Amino acid sequence: DIQMTQSPSSLSASVGDRVTITCRASQSIASYLNWYQQKPGRAPKLLIYATSSLQSGVPSRFSGSESGTDFSLTINTLQPEDFAIYYCQQTYSPPYTFGQGTKLEIK
Amino acid sequence: QVQLQESGPGLVKPSETLSLTCTVSGDSVRSGSFFWSWIRQPAGKGLEWIGRIYSSGSSDYNPSLKSRVTMSVDTPRNQFSLKLASVTAADTATYYCARGTSFFGEDFWGQGTLVIVSA
């Protein structure tokens, strides 16, 4: 299985901040990396697919990038509704593994 | 708008088989463009991908669950299903169904259904 190592596991930030969450794959996954946002009691919501493509309806303050097997999700100008848990997922090779999650909390 | 809805018993006894169904609206499970997947999440923990199935019946399961998992597609009812045999307390989780592709990720999810394994 491809292991996805996500960091940090938690992050405190303020409204208006810029934050970055990273995800490292244990092997090459090409650009088959997705990011999801999950709020309490809700299903995960797809934010970014294929490393850097914004899902329809997702605000442009969310962006994704890669450097080799390292992938990043950046949120510019944090909004109150952005405080949630974020997961990366590789869909290069089944099983489609997720990172452990990053809890983004209000400072 | 694509919608998915999980259904099935919320309580299953240890050693029995967990059975869930996902009903799809706004799309057809017959579509060859997508796969139909199951993901689970124990309370307060991360996401675990269980597996996926195509309308052809072709499937991939997580090796950690492969010996106990069966997925199927019911095209006339526009549903797909999950069976997980010989459950234990460790299988207690919220189970989600989703639609996906390898390139576009899992773009539509059901709201999730909590399954508790307990005598």
PDB file of C-alpha atoms in Angstrom:
ATOM      1  CA  ASP A   1       0.000   0.000   0.000  1.00  0.00           C
ATOM      2  CA  ILE A   2       1.084   3.585  -0.576  1.00  0.00           C
ATOM      3  CA  GLN A   3       1.499   5.394   2.730  1.00  0.00           C
ATOM      4  CA  MET A   4       0.471   9.035   2.986  1.00  0.00           C
ATOM      5  CA  THR A   5       2.147  10.998   5.773  1.00  0.00           C
ATOM      6  CA  GLN A   6       0.393  14.242   6.545  1.00  0.00           C
ATOM      7  CA  SER A   7       1.715  17.075   8.685  1.00  0.00           C
ATOM      8  CA  PRO A   8       1.124  18.754  10.964  1.00  0.00           C
ATOM      9  CA  SER A   9      -1.510  16.730  12.772  1.00  0.00           C
ATOM     10  CA  SER A  10      -2.927  19.942  14.204  1.00  0.00           C
ATOM     11  CA  LEU A  11      -2.500  23.608  13.516  1.00  0.00           C
ATOM     12  CA  SER A  12      -3.707  26.758  15.240  1.00  0.00           C
ATOM     13  CA  ALA A  13      -4.241  29.868  13.160  1.00  0.00           C
ATOM     14  CA  SER A  14      -6.215  33.084  13.102  1.00  0.00           C
ATOM     15  CA  VAL A  15      -8.760  34.408  10.656  1.00  0.00           C
ATOM     16  CA  GLY A  16      -6.861  36.098   7.850  1.00  0.00           C
ATOM     17  CA  ASP A  17      -3.751  33.905   8.180  1.00  0.00           C
ATOM     18  CA  ARG A  18      -2.187  31.832   5.445  1.00  0.00           C
ATOM     19  CA  VAL A  19      -1.603  28.174   6.291  1.00  0.00           C
ATOM     20  CA  THR A  20       0.001  25.229   4.531  1.00  0.00           C
ATOM     21  CA  ILE A  21      -0.583  21.520   5.145  1.00  0.00           C
ATOM     22  CA  THR A  22       1.729  18.954   3.646  1.00  0.00           C
ATOM     23  CA  CYS A  23       1.401  15.347   2.586  1.00  0.00           C
ATOM     24  CA  ARG A  24       4.212  13.002   1.608  1.00  0.00           C
ATOM     25  CA  ALA A  25       3.675   9.846  -0.406  1.00  0.00           C
ATOM     26  CA  SER A  26       5.795   6.751   0.229  1.00  0.00           C
ATOM     27  CA  GLN A  27       6.285   6.356  -3.526  1.00  0.00           C
ATOM     28  CA  SER A  28       5.525   8.185  -6.717  1.00  0.00           C
ATOM     29  CA  ILE A  29       1.821   8.879  -7.213  1.00  0.00           C
ATOM     30  CA  ALA A  30       2.183  11.104 -10.256  1.00  0.00           C
ATOM     31  CA  SER A  31      -0.324  13.899  -9.622  1.00  0.00           C
ATOM     32  CA  TYR A  32      -3.093  11.658  -8.265  1.00  0.00           C
ATOM     33  CA  LEU A  33      -3.448  13.552  -5.011  1.00  0.00           C
ATOM     34  CA  ASN A  34      -6.682  14.951  -3.632  1.00  0.00           C
ATOM     35  CA  TRP A  35      -7.552  17.132  -0.650  1.00  0.00           C
ATOM     36  CA  TYR A  36     -10.743  16.935   1.398  1.00  0.00           C
ATOM     37  CA  GLN A  37     -12.232  19.094   4.119  1.00  0.00           C
ATOM     38  CA  GLN A  38     -14.349  17.555   6.862  1.00  0.00           C
ATOM     39  CA  LYS A  39     -16.447  19.386   9.418  1.00  0.00           C
ATOM     40  CA  PRO A  40     -17.913  17.736  12.524  1.00  0.00           C
ATOM     41  CA  GLY A  41     -20.734  15.354  11.757  1.00  0.00           C
ATOM     42  CA  ARG A  42     -20.390  15.856   8.014  1.00  0.00           C
ATOM     43  CA  ALA A  43     -19.025  13.825   5.133  1.00  0.00           C
ATOM     44  CA  PRO A  44     -15.680  14.855   3.676  1.00  0.00           C
ATOM     45  CA  LYS A  45     -15.886  17.407   0.897  1.00  0.00           C
ATOM     46  CA  LEU A  46     -13.555  17.328  -2.098  1.00  0.00           C
ATOM     47  CA  LEU A  47     -11.583  20.562  -2.361  1.00  0.00           C
ATOM     48  CA  ILE A  48      -8.769  19.825  -4.792  1.00  0.00           C
ATOM     49  CA  TYR A  49      -8.151  16.938  -7.176  1.00  0.00           C
ATOM     50  CA  ALA A  50      -5.154  15.990  -9.284  1.00  0.00           C
ATOM     51  CA  THR A  51      -2.827  17.958  -6.985  1.00  0.00           C
ATOM     52  CA  SER A  52      -3.879  21.456  -7.976  1.00  0.00           C
ATOM     53  CA  SER A  53      -7.302  21.501  -9.671  1.00  0.00           C
ATOM     54  CA  LEU A  54      -9.998  23.267  -7.711  1.00  0.00           C
ATOM     55  CA  GLN A  55     -13.274  21.383  -7.393  1.00  0.00           C
ATOM     56  CA  SER A  56     -16.286  23.320  -8.654  1.00  0.00           C
ATOM     57  CA  GLY A  57     -17.618  25.756  -6.088  1.00  0.00           C
ATOM     58  CA  VAL A  58     -14.507  25.746  -3.900  1.00  0.00           C
ATOM     59  CA  PRO A  59     -13.171  29.235  -3.099  1.00  0.00           C
ATOM     60  CA  SER A  60      -9.990  30.300  -4.839  1.00  0.00           C
ATOM     61  CA  ARG A  61      -8.213  30.864  -1.517  1.00  0.00           C
ATOM     62  CA  PHE A  62      -7.581  27.108  -1.561  1.00  0.00           C
ATOM     63  CA  SER A  63      -4.698  25.916  -3.693  1.00  0.00           C
ATOM     64  CA  GLY A  64      -2.565  22.820  -4.116  1.00  0.00           C
ATOM     65  CA  SER A  65       0.952  22.136  -5.311  1.00  0.00           C
ATOM     66  CA  GLU A  66       3.559  19.399  -5.455  1.00  0.00           C
ATOM     67  CA  SER A  67       7.284  18.867  -5.354  1.00  0.00           C
ATOM     68  CA  GLY A  68       8.169  15.303  -6.191  1.00  0.00           C
ATOM     69  CA  THR A  69       6.357  13.119  -3.678  1.00  0.00           C
ATOM     70  CA  ASP A  70       5.565  16.071  -1.406  1.00  0.00           C
ATOM     71  CA  PHE A  71       2.202  17.763  -1.795  1.00  0.00           C
ATOM     72  CA  SER A  72       0.814  20.886  -0.187  1.00  0.00           C
ATOM     73  CA  LEU A  73      -2.551  22.453   0.465  1.00  0.00           C
ATOM     74  CA  THR A  74      -2.446  26.187   1.072  1.00  0.00           C
ATOM     75  CA  ILE A  75      -5.307  28.266   2.370  1.00  0.00           C
ATOM     76  CA  ASN A  76      -4.894  32.002   1.887  1.00  0.00           C
ATOM     77  CA  THR A  77      -6.740  34.473   4.091  1.00  0.00           C
ATOM     78  CA  LEU A  78      -8.388  31.971   6.426  1.00  0.00           C
ATOM     79  CA  GLN A  79     -12.102  32.399   6.896  1.00  0.00           C
ATOM     80  CA  PRO A  80     -14.087  31.256   9.948  1.00  0.00           C
ATOM     81  CA  GLU A  81     -15.675  28.443   7.919  1.00  0.00           C
ATOM     82  CA  ASP A  82     -12.245  26.994   7.056  1.00  0.00           C
ATOM     83  CA  PHE A  83     -11.628  25.627  10.541  1.00  0.00           C
ATOM     84  CA  ALA A  84     -12.034  21.905  10.010  1.00  0.00           C
ATOM     85  CA  ILE A  85     -10.044  18.710   9.471  1.00  0.00           C
ATOM     86  CA  TYR A  86      -8.197  18.280   6.188  1.00  0.00           C
ATOM     87  CA  TYR A  87      -7.200  14.977   4.588  1.00  0.00           C
ATOM     88  CA  CYS A  88      -5.042  14.154   1.627  1.00  0.00           C
ATOM     89  CA  GLN A  89      -5.698  11.022  -0.455  1.00  0.00           C
ATOM     90  CA  GLN A  90      -3.826   9.292  -3.221  1.00  0.00           C
ATOM     91  CA  THR A  91      -5.865   7.813  -6.052  1.00  0.00           C
ATOM     92  CA  TYR A  92      -2.877   6.519  -8.011  1.00  0.00           C
ATOM     93  CA  SER A  93      -3.098   2.911  -6.924  1.00  0.00           C
ATOM     94  CA  PRO A  94      -5.715   1.054  -4.864  1.00  0.00           C
ATOM     95  CA  PRO A  95      -6.154   0.938  -1.942  1.00  0.00           C
ATOM     96  CA  TYR A  96      -6.672   4.683  -2.165  1.00  0.00           C
ATOM     97  CA  THR A  97      -5.074   5.692   1.110  1.00  0.00           C
ATOM     98  CA  PHE A  98      -5.678   8.845   3.122  1.00  0.00           C
ATOM     99  CA  GLY A  99      -3.342  10.864   5.258  1.00  0.00           C
ATOM    100  CA  GLN A 100      -3.953  10.922   8.999  1.00  0.00           C
ATOM    101  CA  GLY A 101      -5.642  14.317   8.848  1.00  0.00           C
ATOM    102  CA  THR A 102      -4.778  17.840   9.986  1.00  0.00           C
ATOM    103  CA  LYS A 103      -7.061  19.590  12.441  1.00  0.00           C
ATOM    104  CA  LEU A 104      -7.087  23.316  11.769  1.00  0.00           C
ATOM    105  CA  GLU A 105      -8.165  25.187  14.878  1.00  0.00           C
ATOM    106  CA  ILE A 106      -8.811  28.803  15.673  1.00  0.00           C
ATOM    107  CA  LYS A 107      -6.030  30.456  17.657  1.00  0.00           C
TER     108      LYS A 107
ATOM    109  CA  GLN B   1     -27.205  17.116  -8.653  1.00  0.00           C
ATOM    110  CA  VAL B   2     -25.700  13.765  -7.740  1.00  0.00           C
ATOM    111  CA  GLN B   3     -26.808  12.419  -4.384  1.00  0.00           C
ATOM    112  CA  LEU B   4     -25.893   9.268  -2.511  1.00  0.00           C
ATOM    113  CA  GLN B   5     -27.672   7.824   0.511  1.00  0.00           C
ATOM    114  CA  GLU B   6     -26.484   4.972   2.700  1.00  0.00           C
ATOM    115  CA  SER B   7     -28.963   2.634   4.356  1.00  0.00           C
ATOM    116  CA  GLY B   8     -28.792  -0.442   6.521  1.00  0.00           C
ATOM    117  CA  PRO B   9     -28.855  -1.649  10.116  1.00  0.00           C
ATOM    118  CA  GLY B  10     -27.241   0.625  12.640  1.00  0.00           C
ATOM    119  CA  LEU B  11     -26.467  -2.251  15.000  1.00  0.00           C
ATOM    120  CA  VAL B  12     -24.794  -5.522  14.085  1.00  0.00           C
ATOM    121  CA  LYS B  13     -23.795  -8.350  16.401  1.00  0.00           C
ATOM    122  CA  PRO B  14     -20.201  -9.544  16.586  1.00  0.00           C
ATOM    123  CA  SER B  15     -19.337 -12.310  14.106  1.00  0.00           C
ATOM    124  CA  GLU B  16     -22.309 -11.386  11.902  1.00  0.00           C
ATOM    125  CA  THR B  17     -22.283  -9.686   8.504  1.00  0.00           C
ATOM    126  CA  LEU B  18     -22.640  -5.933   8.098  1.00  0.00           C
ATOM    127  CA  SER B  19     -24.749  -5.073   5.032  1.00  0.00           C
ATOM    128  CA  LEU B  20     -25.142  -1.575   3.650  1.00  0.00           C
ATOM    129  CA  THR B  21     -26.698  -0.185   0.496  1.00  0.00           C
ATOM    130  CA  CYS B  22     -26.017   3.093  -1.242  1.00  0.00           C
ATOM    131  CA  THR B  23     -28.783   4.545  -3.391  1.00  0.00           C
ATOM    132  CA  VAL B  24     -27.666   6.907  -6.114  1.00  0.00           C
ATOM    133  CA  SER B  25     -29.730   9.696  -7.664  1.00  0.00           C
ATOM    134  CA  GLY B  26     -28.733  12.187 -10.320  1.00  0.00           C
ATOM    135  CA  ASP B  27     -26.383   9.690 -11.964  1.00  0.00           C
ATOM    136  CA  SER B  28     -26.402   6.059 -13.019  1.00  0.00           C
ATOM    137  CA  VAL B  29     -24.296   3.354 -11.440  1.00  0.00           C
ATOM    138  CA  ARG B  30     -24.270   1.958 -14.967  1.00  0.00           C
ATOM    139  CA  SER B  31     -21.937   4.801 -15.967  1.00  0.00           C
ATOM    140  CA  GLY B  32     -18.572   3.423 -16.953  1.00  0.00           C
ATOM    141  CA  SER B  33     -16.895   6.718 -16.179  1.00  0.00           C
ATOM    142  CA  PHE B  34     -17.008   6.328 -12.424  1.00  0.00           C
ATOM    143  CA  PHE B  35     -16.373   3.853  -9.694  1.00  0.00           C
ATOM    144  CA  TRP B  36     -18.515   3.528  -6.594  1.00  0.00           C
ATOM    145  CA  SER B  37     -16.700   3.297  -3.309  1.00  0.00           C
ATOM    146  CA  TRP B  38     -17.025   2.727   0.405  1.00  0.00           C
ATOM    147  CA  ILE B  39     -15.002   4.549   3.056  1.00  0.00           C
ATOM    148  CA  ARG B  40     -15.312   4.278   6.808  1.00  0.00           C
ATOM    149  CA  GLN B  41     -14.347   6.382   9.789  1.00  0.00           C
ATOM    150  CA  PRO B  42     -14.285   5.261  13.426  1.00  0.00           C
ATOM    151  CA  ALA B  43     -15.427   7.964  15.804  1.00  0.00           C
ATOM    152  CA  GLY B  44     -12.723  10.585  16.285  1.00  0.00           C
ATOM    153  CA  LYS B  45     -10.352   8.872  13.849  1.00  0.00           C
ATOM    154  CA  GLY B  46      -9.283   9.143  10.227  1.00  0.00           C
ATOM    155  CA  LEU B  47     -10.674   7.832   6.974  1.00  0.00           C
ATOM    156  CA  GLU B  48     -10.153   4.268   5.768  1.00  0.00           C
ATOM    157  CA  TRP B  49     -10.833   3.383   2.139  1.00  0.00           C
ATOM    158  CA  ILE B  50     -12.644   0.034   2.012  1.00  0.00           C
ATOM    159  CA  GLY B  51     -12.860  -0.493  -1.730  1.00  0.00           C
ATOM    160  CA  ARG B  52     -14.537   0.326  -5.000  1.00  0.00           C
ATOM    161  CA  ILE B  53     -16.642  -1.306  -7.669  1.00  0.00           C
ATOM    162  CA  TYR B  54     -17.377  -0.483 -11.287  1.00  0.00           C
ATOM    163  CA  SER B  55     -20.659  -1.113 -13.053  1.00  0.00           C
ATOM    164  CA  SER B  56     -18.969  -4.046 -14.797  1.00  0.00           C
ATOM    165  CA  GLY B  57     -18.562  -5.683 -11.405  1.00  0.00           C
ATOM    166  CA  SER B  58     -14.809  -5.216 -11.388  1.00  0.00           C
ATOM    167  CA  SER B  59     -13.677  -4.333  -7.876  1.00  0.00           C
ATOM    168  CA  ASP B  60     -10.699  -3.507  -5.710  1.00  0.00           C
ATOM    169  CA  TYR B  61     -10.662  -4.011  -1.967  1.00  0.00           C
ATOM    170  CA  ASN B  62      -8.356  -2.808   0.755  1.00  0.00           C
ATOM    171  CA  PRO B  63      -6.040  -5.758   1.510  1.00  0.00           C
ATOM    172  CA  SER B  64      -6.601  -5.190   5.222  1.00  0.00           C
ATOM    173  CA  LEU B  65     -10.291  -6.101   4.743  1.00  0.00           C
ATOM    174  CA  LYS B  66     -10.209  -8.089   1.533  1.00  0.00           C
ATOM    175  CA  SER B  67     -10.962 -11.478   3.063  1.00  0.00           C
ATOM    176  CA  ARG B  68     -14.197 -10.147   4.600  1.00  0.00           C
ATOM    177  CA  VAL B  69     -15.481  -7.645   2.014  1.00  0.00           C
ATOM    178  CA  THR B  70     -17.871  -8.118  -0.870  1.00  0.00           C
ATOM    179  CA  MET B  71     -19.230  -5.293  -3.015  1.00  0.00           C
ATOM    180  CA  SER B  72     -21.916  -5.512  -5.651  1.00  0.00           C
ATOM    181  CA  VAL B  73     -23.873  -3.276  -8.011  1.00  0.00           C
ATOM    182  CA  ASP B  74     -27.621  -3.401  -8.648  1.00  0.00           C
ATOM    183  CA  THR B  75     -28.109  -1.443 -11.854  1.00  0.00           C
ATOM    184  CA  PRO B  76     -31.951  -1.707 -12.076  1.00  0.00           C
ATOM    185  CA  ARG B  77     -32.251  -0.176  -8.610  1.00  0.00           C
ATOM    186  CA  ASN B  78     -29.335   2.219  -9.171  1.00  0.00           C
ATOM    187  CA  GLN B  79     -27.689   1.003  -5.995  1.00  0.00           C
ATOM    188  CA  PHE B  80     -24.457  -0.539  -4.863  1.00  0.00           C
ATOM    189  CA  SER B  81     -23.794  -2.512  -1.722  1.00  0.00           C
ATOM    190  CA  LEU B  82     -21.206  -3.462   0.852  1.00  0.00           C
ATOM    191  CA  LYS B  83     -21.038  -6.645   2.873  1.00  0.00           C
ATOM    192  CA  LEU B  84     -18.450  -7.040   5.615  1.00  0.00           C
ATOM    193  CA  ALA B  85     -18.365 -10.470   7.229  1.00  0.00           C
ATOM    194  CA  SER B  86     -17.332 -11.587  10.696  1.00  0.00           C
ATOM    195  CA  VAL B  87     -17.491  -8.123  12.218  1.00  0.00           C
ATOM    196  CA  THR B  88     -15.938  -7.169  15.534  1.00  0.00           C
ATOM    197  CA  ALA B  89     -16.066  -4.031  17.648  1.00  0.00           C
ATOM    198  CA  ALA B  90     -13.185  -2.696  15.547  1.00  0.00           C
ATOM    199  CA  ASP B  91     -15.608  -2.392  12.625  1.00  0.00           C
ATOM    200  CA  THR B  92     -17.732   0.137  14.498  1.00  0.00           C
ATOM    201  CA  ALA B  93     -17.591   3.275  12.384  1.00  0.00           C
ATOM    202  CA  THR B  94     -19.460   5.706  10.201  1.00  0.00           C
ATOM    203  CA  TYR B  95     -19.618   4.217   6.729  1.00  0.00           C
ATOM    204  CA  TYR B  96     -19.705   6.466   3.685  1.00  0.00           C
ATOM    205  CA  CYS B  97     -20.440   5.657   0.075  1.00  0.00           C
ATOM    206  CA  ALA B  98     -19.007   7.843  -2.670  1.00  0.00           C
ATOM    207  CA  ARG B  99     -18.601   8.297  -6.419  1.00  0.00           C
ATOM    208  CA  GLY B 100     -15.162   8.695  -7.868  1.00  0.00           C
ATOM    209  CA  THR B 101     -12.522   8.470 -10.500  1.00  0.00           C
ATOM    210  CA  SER B 102      -8.805   8.047 -10.014  1.00  0.00           C
ATOM    211  CA  PHE B 103      -8.138  11.457 -11.587  1.00  0.00           C
ATOM    212  CA  PHE B 104     -10.979  13.473 -10.083  1.00  0.00           C
ATOM    213  CA  GLY B 105     -11.043  11.867  -6.652  1.00  0.00           C
ATOM    214  CA  GLU B 106     -14.232  11.025  -4.784  1.00  0.00           C
ATOM    215  CA  ASP B 107     -16.434  13.960  -5.675  1.00  0.00           C
ATOM    216  CA  PHE B 108     -19.816  13.051  -4.222  1.00  0.00           C
ATOM    217  CA  TRP B 109     -20.371  11.404  -0.858  1.00  0.00           C
ATOM    218  CA  GLY B 110     -23.327  10.151   1.087  1.00  0.00           C
ATOM    219  CA  GLN B 111     -24.011  11.668   4.489  1.00  0.00           C
ATOM    220  CA  GLY B 112     -22.694   8.557   6.219  1.00  0.00           C
ATOM    221  CA  THR B 113     -24.323   5.950   8.404  1.00  0.00           C
ATOM    222  CA  LEU B 114     -23.135   4.878  11.836  1.00  0.00           C
ATOM    223  CA  VAL B 115     -22.811   1.143  12.339  1.00  0.00           C
ATOM    224  CA  ILE B 116     -22.184  -0.144  15.835  1.00  0.00           C
ATOM    225  CA  VAL B 117     -20.991  -3.681  16.400  1.00  0.00           C
ATOM    226  CA  SER B 118     -22.246  -4.869  19.750  1.00  0.00           C
ATOM    227  CA  ALA B 119     -24.042  -7.815  21.282  1.00  0.00           C
TER     228      ALA B 119
END
